Tab-separated table of C-alpha atoms in Angstrom:
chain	number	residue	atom	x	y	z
A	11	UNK	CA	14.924	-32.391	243.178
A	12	UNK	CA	13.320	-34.884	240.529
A	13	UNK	CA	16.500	-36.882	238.518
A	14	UNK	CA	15.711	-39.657	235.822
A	15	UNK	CA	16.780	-42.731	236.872
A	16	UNK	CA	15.615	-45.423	233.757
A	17	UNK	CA	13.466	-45.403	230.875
A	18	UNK	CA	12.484	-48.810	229.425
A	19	UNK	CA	15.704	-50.319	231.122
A	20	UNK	CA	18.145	-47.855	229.630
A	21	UNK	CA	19.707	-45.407	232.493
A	22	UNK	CA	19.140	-41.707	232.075
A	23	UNK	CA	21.693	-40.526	234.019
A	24	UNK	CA	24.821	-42.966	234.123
A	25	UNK	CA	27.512	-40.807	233.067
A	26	UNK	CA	27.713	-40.590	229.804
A	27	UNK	CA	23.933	-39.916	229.876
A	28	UNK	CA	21.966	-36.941	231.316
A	29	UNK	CA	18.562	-36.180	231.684
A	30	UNK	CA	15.839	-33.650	233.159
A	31	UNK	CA	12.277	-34.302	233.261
A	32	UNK	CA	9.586	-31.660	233.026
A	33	UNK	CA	6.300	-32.199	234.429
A	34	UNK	CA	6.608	-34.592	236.383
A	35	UNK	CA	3.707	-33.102	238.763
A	36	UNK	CA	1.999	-31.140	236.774
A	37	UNK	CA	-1.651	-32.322	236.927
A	38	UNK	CA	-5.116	-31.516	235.270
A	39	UNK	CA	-8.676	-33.071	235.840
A	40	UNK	CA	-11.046	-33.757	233.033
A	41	UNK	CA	-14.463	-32.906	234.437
A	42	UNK	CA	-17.499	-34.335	233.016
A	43	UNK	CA	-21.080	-32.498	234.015
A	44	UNK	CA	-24.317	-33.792	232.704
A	45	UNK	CA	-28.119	-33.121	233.358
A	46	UNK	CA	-29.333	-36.552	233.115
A	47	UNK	CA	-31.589	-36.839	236.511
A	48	UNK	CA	-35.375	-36.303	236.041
A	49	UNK	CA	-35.620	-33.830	238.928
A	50	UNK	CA	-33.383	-31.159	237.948
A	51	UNK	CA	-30.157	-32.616	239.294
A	52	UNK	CA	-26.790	-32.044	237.875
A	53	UNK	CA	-24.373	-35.139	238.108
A	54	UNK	CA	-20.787	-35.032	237.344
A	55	UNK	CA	-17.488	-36.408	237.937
A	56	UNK	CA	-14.064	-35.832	237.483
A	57	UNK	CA	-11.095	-38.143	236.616
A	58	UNK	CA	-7.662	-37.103	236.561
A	59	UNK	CA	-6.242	-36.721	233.017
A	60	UNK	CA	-2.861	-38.138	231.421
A	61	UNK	CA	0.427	-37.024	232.279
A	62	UNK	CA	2.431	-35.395	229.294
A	63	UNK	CA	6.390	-35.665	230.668
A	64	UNK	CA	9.232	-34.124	229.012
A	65	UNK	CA	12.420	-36.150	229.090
A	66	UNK	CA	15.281	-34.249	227.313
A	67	UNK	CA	18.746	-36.345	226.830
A	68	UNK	CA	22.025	-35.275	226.108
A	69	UNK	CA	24.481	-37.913	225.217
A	70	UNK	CA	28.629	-37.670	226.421
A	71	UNK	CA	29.639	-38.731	223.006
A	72	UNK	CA	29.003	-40.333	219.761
A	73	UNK	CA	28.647	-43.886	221.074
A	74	UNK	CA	26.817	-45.610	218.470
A	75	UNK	CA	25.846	-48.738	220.564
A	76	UNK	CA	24.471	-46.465	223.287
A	77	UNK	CA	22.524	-44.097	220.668
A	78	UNK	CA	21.035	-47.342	218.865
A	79	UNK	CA	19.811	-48.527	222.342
A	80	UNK	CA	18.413	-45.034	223.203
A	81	UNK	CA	16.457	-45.395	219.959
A	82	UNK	CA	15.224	-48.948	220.794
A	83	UNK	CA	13.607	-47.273	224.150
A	84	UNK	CA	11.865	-45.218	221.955
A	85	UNK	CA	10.527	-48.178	219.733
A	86	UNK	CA	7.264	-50.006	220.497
A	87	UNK	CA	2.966	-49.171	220.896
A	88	UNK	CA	3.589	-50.380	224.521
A	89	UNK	CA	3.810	-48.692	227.886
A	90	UNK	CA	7.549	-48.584	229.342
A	91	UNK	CA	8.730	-47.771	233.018
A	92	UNK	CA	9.510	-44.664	233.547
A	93	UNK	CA	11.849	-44.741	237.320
A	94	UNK	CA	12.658	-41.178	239.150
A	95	UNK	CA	14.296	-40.443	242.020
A	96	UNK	CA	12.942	-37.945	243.929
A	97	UNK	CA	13.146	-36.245	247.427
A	98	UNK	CA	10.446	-38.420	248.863
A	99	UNK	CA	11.797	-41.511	247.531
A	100	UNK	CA	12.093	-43.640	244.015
A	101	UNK	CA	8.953	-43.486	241.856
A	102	UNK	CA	7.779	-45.354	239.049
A	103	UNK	CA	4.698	-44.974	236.780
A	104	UNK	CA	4.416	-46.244	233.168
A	105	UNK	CA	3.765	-44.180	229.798
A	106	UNK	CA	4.390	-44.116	225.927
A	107	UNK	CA	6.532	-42.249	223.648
A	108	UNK	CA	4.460	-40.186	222.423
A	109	UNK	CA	7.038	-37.688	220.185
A	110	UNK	CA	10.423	-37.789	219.923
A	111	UNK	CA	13.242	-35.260	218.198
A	112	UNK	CA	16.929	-35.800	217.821
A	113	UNK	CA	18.453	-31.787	217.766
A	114	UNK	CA	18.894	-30.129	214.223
A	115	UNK	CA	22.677	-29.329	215.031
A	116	UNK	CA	23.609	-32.427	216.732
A	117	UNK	CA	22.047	-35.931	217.043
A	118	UNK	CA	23.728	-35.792	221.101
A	119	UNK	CA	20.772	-34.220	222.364
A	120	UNK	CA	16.936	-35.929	221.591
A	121	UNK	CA	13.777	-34.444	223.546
A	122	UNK	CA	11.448	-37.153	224.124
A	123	UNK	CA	7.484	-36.552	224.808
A	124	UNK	CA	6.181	-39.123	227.392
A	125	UNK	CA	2.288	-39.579	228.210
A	126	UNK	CA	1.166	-41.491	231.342
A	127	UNK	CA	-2.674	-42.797	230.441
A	128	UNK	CA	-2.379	-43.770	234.669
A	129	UNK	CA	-0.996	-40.531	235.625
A	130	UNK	CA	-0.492	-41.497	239.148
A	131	UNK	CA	3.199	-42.117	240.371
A	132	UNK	CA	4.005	-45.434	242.756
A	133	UNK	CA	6.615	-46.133	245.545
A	134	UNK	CA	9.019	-48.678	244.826
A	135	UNK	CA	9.960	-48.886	248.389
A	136	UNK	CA	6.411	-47.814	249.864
A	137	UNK	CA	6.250	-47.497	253.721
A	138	UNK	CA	3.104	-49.361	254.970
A	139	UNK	CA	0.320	-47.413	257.212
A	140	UNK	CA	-1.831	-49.392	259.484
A	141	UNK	CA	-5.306	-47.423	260.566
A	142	UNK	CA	-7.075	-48.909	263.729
A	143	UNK	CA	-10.667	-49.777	263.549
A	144	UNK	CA	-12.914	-46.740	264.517
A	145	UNK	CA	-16.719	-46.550	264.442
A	146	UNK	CA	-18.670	-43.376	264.987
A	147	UNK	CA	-22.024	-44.597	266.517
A	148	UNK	CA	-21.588	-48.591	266.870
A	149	UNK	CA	-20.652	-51.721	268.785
A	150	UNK	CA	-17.187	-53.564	268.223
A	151	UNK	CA	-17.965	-57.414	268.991
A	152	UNK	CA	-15.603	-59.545	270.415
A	153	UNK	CA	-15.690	-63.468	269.554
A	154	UNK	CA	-18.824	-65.301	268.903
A	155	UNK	CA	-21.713	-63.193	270.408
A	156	UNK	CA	-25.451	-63.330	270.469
A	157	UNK	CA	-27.246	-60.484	271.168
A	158	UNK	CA	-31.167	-60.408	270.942
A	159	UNK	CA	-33.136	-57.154	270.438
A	160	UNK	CA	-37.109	-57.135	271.350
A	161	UNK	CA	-39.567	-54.782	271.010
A	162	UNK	CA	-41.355	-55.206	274.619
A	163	UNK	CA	-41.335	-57.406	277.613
A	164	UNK	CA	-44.400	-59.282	276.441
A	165	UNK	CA	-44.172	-62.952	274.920
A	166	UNK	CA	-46.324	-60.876	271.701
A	167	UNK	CA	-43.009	-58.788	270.803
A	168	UNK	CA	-41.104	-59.279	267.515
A	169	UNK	CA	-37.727	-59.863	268.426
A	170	UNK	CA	-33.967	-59.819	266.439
A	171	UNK	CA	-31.109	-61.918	267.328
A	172	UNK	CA	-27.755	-60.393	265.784
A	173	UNK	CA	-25.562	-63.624	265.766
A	174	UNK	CA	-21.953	-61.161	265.234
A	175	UNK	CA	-19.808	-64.534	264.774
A	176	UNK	CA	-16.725	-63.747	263.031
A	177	UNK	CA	-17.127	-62.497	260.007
A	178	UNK	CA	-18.292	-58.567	258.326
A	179	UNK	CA	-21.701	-58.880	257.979
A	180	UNK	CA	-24.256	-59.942	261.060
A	181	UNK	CA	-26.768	-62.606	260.404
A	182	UNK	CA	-30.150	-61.741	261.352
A	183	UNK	CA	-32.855	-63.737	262.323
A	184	UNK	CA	-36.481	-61.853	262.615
A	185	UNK	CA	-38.814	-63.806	265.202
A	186	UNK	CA	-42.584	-62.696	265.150
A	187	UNK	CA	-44.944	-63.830	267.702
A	188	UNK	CA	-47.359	-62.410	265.787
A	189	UNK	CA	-47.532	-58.869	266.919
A	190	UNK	CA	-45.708	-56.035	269.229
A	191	UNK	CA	-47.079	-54.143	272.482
């Protein structure tokens, strides 16, 4: 179930206004292929495209204050929250009215045309995930450690010390003794 909540601070459905949304999740990709390697090599990418929403409203009665401030949500070359609730939780994500229509036979019910540019939807309550550290084919150091790697047992070997310290990268320090067995 996907209800309206607020457009641009005015509530959708409040009584003596109701809304539906249409395509809410309704999603295409703009894909972008181009030979532009030397060798032969196709690269591409793909971004996901705008969201067009429609938001159709249907007013209780002829309130005139309420219908002005519907109009003022339409008003304005700026992007406006758009709140939903849906099953998984409220949502927000921000578009632009795009079109909008009052009907021929009464000005009580106005179909608006919303476009996302960011068509992703956020949380306004989001849950937080925490992922462990994992490496595949490494060493997790502790606290400050030292570790020295050598090529040979012979006083000739070029050695590495890995000084692991606390921070993301390693510093490395390459000692040559000019030569390796």
């Amino acid at each position: 179930m996907i209800s309206p909540i607020s457009f641009n601070g005015v509530a959708l459905n409040d009584g003596f206004f109701s809304s539906d949304l249409r395509g809410v999740f309704d999603s295409d990709k703009v894909l972008t292929l181009n030979d532009i390697l030397g060798d032969g090599q196709v690269f591409g990418r793909s971004k996901a495209a705008e969201r067009k929403l429609v938001l159709n409203i249907t007013a209780a009665a002829q309130d005139l204050s309420r219908i002005a401030a519907l109009n003022q949500m339409m008003a304005g070359n700026a992007l406006k929250m758009l709140i939903i609730a849906t099953d998984i939780g409220r949502l927000y994500g921000y578009g632009e009215v795009t079109t909008f229509a009052w009907a021929s036979d009464t000005p009580l019910m106005q179909s608006v045309q919303i476009t996302m540019p960011d068509p992703h939807w956020q949380a306004l309550q989001p849950d937080t995930l925490s992922l462990e550290p994992s490496i595949a084919n490494g060493v997790i150091f502790g606290d400050p450690v030292r570790i020295a790697l050598d090529a040979g047992g012979s006083d000739n070997a070029a050695r590495t010390i890995l000084d692991a310290d606390n921070s993301d990268s390693a510093a490395r320090t390459q000692l040559d003794a000019g030569g390796s067995n």
